[in-house]
CSV table of C-alpha atoms in Angstrom, one decimal:
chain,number,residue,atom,x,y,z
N,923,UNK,CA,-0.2,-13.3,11.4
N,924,UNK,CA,-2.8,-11.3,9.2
N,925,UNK,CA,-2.4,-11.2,5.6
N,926,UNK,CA,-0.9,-8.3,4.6
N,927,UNK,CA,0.6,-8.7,1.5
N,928,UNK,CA,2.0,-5.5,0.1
N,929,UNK,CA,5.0,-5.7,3.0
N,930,UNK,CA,5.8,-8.9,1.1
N,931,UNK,CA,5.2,-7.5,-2.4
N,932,UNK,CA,8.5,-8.2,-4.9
N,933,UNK,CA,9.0,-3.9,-5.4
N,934,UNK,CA,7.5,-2.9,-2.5
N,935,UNK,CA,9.6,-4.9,-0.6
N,936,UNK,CA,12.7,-3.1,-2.1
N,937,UNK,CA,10.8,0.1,-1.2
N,938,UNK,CA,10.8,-0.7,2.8
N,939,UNK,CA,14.3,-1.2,2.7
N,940,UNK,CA,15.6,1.6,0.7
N,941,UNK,CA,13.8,4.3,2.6
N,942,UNK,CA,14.5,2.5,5.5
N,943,UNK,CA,18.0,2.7,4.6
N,944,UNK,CA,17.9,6.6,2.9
N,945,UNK,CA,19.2,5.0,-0.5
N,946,UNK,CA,18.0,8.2,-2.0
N,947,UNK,CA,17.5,10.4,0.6
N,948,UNK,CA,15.0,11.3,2.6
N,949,UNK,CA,11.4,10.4,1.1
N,950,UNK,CA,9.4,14.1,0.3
N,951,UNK,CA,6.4,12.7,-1.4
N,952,UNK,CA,4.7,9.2,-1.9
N,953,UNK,CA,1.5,8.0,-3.5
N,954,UNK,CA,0.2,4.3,-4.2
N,955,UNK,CA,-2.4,3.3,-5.8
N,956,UNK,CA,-4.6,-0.1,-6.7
N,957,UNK,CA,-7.4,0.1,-9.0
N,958,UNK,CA,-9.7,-2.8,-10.1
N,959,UNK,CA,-12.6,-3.6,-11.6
N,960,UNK,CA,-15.9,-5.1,-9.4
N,961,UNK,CA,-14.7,-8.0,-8.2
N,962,UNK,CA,-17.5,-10.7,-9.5
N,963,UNK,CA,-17.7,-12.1,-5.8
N,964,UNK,CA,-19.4,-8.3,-4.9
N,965,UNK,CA,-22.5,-9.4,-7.1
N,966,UNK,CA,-23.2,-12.7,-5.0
N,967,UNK,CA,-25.3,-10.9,-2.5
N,968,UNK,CA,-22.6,-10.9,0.3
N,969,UNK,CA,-22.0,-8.6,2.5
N,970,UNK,CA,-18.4,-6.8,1.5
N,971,UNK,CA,-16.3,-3.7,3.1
N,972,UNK,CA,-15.9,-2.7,-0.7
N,973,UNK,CA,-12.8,-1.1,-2.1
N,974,UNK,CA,-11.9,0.7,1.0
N,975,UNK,CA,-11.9,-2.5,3.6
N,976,UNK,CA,-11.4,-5.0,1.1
N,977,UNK,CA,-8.6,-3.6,-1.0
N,978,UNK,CA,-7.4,0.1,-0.2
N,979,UNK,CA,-6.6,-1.3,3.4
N,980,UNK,CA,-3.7,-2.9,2.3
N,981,UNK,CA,-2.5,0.2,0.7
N,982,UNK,CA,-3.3,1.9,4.3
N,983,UNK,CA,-1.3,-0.7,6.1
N,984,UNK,CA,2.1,-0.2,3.4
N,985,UNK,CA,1.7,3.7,4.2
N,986,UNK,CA,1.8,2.5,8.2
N,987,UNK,CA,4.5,0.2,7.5
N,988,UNK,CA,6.5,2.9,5.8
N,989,UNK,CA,6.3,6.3,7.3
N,990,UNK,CA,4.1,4.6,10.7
N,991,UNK,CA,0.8,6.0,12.4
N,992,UNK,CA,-0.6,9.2,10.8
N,993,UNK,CA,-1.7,12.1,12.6
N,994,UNK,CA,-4.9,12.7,10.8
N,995,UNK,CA,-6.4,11.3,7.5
N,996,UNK,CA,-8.9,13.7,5.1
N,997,UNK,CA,-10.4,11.3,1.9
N,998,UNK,CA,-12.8,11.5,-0.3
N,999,UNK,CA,-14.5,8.8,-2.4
N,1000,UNK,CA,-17.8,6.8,-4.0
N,1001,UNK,CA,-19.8,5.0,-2.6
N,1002,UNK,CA,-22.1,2.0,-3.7
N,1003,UNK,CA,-25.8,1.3,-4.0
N,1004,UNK,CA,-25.1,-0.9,-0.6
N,1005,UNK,CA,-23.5,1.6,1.2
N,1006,UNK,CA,-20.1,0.3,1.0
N,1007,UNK,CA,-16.8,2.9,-0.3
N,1008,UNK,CA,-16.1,1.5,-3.7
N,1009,UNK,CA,-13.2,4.3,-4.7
N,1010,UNK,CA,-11.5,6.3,-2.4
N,1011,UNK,CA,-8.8,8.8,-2.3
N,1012,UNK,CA,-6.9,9.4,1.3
N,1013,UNK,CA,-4.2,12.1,2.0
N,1014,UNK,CA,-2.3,10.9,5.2
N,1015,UNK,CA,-0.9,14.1,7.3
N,1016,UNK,CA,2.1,13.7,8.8
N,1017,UNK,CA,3.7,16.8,10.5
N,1018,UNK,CA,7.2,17.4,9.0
N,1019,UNK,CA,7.1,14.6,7.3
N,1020,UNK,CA,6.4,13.2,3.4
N,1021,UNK,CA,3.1,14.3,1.3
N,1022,UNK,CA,1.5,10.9,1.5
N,1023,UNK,CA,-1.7,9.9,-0.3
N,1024,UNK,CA,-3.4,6.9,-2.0
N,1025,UNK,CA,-6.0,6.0,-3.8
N,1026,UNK,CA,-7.8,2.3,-4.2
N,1027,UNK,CA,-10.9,1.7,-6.5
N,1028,UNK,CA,-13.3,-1.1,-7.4
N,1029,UNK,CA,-14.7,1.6,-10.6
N,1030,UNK,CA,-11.9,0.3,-12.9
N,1031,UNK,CA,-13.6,-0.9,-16.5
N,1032,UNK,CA,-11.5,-3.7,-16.7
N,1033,UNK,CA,-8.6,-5.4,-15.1
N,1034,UNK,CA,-6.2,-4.7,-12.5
N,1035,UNK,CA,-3.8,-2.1,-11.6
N,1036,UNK,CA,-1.3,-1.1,-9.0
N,1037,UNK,CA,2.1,1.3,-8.8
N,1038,UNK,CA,3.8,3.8,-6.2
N,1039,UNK,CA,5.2,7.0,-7.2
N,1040,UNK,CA,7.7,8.0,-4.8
N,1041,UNK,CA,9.8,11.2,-4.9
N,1042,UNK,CA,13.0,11.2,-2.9
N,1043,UNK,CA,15.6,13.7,-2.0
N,1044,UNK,CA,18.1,12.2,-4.8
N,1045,UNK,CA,15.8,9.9,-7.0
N,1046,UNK,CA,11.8,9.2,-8.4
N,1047,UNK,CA,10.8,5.9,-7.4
N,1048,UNK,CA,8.2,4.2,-9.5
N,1049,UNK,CA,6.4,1.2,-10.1
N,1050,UNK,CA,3.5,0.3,-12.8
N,1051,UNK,CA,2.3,-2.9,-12.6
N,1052,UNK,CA,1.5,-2.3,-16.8
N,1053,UNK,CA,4.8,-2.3,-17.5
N,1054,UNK,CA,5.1,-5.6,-17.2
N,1055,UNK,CA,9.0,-6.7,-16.7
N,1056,UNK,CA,10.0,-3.2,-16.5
N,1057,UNK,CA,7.2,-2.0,-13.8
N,1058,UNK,CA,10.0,-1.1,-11.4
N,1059,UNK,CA,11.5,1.9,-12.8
N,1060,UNK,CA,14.6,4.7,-11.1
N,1061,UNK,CA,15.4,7.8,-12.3
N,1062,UNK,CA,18.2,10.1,-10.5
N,1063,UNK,CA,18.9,13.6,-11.8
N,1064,UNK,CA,21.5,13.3,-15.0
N,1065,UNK,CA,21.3,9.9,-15.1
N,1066,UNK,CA,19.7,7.3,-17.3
N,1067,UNK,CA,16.3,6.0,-16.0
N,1068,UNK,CA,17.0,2.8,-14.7
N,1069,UNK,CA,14.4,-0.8,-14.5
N,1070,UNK,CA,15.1,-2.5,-11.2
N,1071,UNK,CA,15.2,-6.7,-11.8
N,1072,UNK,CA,12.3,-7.6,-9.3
N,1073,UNK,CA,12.3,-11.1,-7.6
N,1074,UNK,CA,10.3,-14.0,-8.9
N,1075,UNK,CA,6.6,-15.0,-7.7
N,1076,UNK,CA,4.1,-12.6,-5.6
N,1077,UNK,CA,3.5,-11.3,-2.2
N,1078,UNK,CA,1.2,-13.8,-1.3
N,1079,UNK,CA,3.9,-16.6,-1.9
N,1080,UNK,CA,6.2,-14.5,0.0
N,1081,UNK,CA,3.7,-14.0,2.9
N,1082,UNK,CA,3.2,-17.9,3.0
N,1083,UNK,CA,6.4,-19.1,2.9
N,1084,UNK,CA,7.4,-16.5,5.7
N,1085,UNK,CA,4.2,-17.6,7.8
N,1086,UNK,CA,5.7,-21.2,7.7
N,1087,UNK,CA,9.3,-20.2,7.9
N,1088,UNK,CA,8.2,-19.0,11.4
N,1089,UNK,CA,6.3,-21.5,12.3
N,1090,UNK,CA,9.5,-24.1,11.2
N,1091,UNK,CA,12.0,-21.7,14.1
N,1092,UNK,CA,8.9,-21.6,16.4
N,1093,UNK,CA,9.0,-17.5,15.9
N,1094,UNK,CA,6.6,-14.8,16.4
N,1095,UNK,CA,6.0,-12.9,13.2
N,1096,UNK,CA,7.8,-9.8,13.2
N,1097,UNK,CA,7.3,-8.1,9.5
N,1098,UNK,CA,3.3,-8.1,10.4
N,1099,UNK,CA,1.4,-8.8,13.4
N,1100,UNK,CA,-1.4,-8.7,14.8
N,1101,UNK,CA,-1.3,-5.0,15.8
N,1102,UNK,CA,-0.2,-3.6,12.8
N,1103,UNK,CA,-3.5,-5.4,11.3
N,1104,UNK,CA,-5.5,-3.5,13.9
N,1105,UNK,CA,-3.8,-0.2,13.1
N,1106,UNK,CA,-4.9,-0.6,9.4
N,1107,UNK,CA,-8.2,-1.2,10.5
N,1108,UNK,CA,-8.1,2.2,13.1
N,1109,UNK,CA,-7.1,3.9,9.9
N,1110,UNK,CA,-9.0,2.7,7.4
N,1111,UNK,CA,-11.9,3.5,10.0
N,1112,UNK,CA,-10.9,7.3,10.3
N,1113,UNK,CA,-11.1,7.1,6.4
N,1114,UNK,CA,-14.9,5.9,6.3
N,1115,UNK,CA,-15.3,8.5,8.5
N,1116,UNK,CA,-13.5,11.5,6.2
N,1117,UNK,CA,-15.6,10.3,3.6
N,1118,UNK,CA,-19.2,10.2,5.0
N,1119,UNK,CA,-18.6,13.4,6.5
N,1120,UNK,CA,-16.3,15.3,4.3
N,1121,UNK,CA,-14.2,16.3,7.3
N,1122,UNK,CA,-10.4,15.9,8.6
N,1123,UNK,CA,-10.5,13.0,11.0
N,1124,UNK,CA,-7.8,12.7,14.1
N,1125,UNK,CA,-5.9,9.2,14.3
């Protein structure tokens, strides 16, 4: 089971079932984002994918997960002394579907960051991790915005304790497998691409 950790993720978590479920309507537009600073591990001499492998494929595999395979990808982005994608912006195209983009950076000063915006039919969906206890936030026309309780602990507890859960009722994974992991990486791929050569590139 590969370790992706935003399906597990307290908030997005609640996303993947409420516009699985239409809680709001139909989804019209979506962005995510996770911006950090250089991780210190980067200045080791090792060999990274940088932001775009390391961390904006997570991102990539929650859009998957959500709205499934896009039909093209166009980004754009920064790239490193090394050669590796250290902030990159990706607009995933999906034909009558939601405006989908995301952006994940390793250029933040300091800190961490991550939040989704997400505009439905009926309601704005938002998360900001700088919020602290109120990051999850709901706003419906004429109503009172709204901050959604969010479980205890992280994604990675989550992932770990559903990893062994499985293992316990001898169960193949079903929230990730190995093929989702290998569609992120298709993806992710197609966005290298759109950034080294400034074109749309077909999934």
């Amino acid at each position: 089971m590969p370790a992706m950790c935003m399906r597990f993720w307290p908030g997005w978590s609640w996303l993947k079932k409420v516009v699985a479920e239409k809680t709001y309507g139909e989804v019209r537009a979506a962005n995510f984002r996770r911006l950090s600073e250089m991780p210190a591990w980067t200045k080791a001499g090792t060999h990274t994918g940088g932001a775009l492998f390391d961390l904006h494929i997570h991102d990539t595999d929650f859009v998957n997960f959500l709205f499934g395979r896009p039909q093209s990808v166009f980004s754009t982005g920064v790239t490193g002394a090394d050669g590796a994608i250290n902030h990159v912006v990706t607009q995933y195209h999906f034909p009558g579907g939601p405006a989908v983009c995301a952006e994940g950076s390793w250029l933040l000063a300091r800190g961490f960051n991550m939040g989704f915006t997400i505009h439905c039919e009926r309601a704005t969906l938002e998360f900001d991790l700088a919020r602290g206890s109120g990051a999850l936030r709901m706003d419906e026309a004429g109503k009172k915005s709204r901050t959604m309780k969010l479980k205890s602990g992280d994604g990675y507890d989550a992932e770990i304790r559903y990893f062994v859960d499985c293992i316990a009722r001898g169960e193949r994974p079903e929230i990730v497998t190995a093929r989702d992991a290998v569609t992120a990486l298709e993806i992710c791929e197609a966005e290298e691409k759109s950034v080294r050569t400034g074109a749309v590139v077909k999934l």
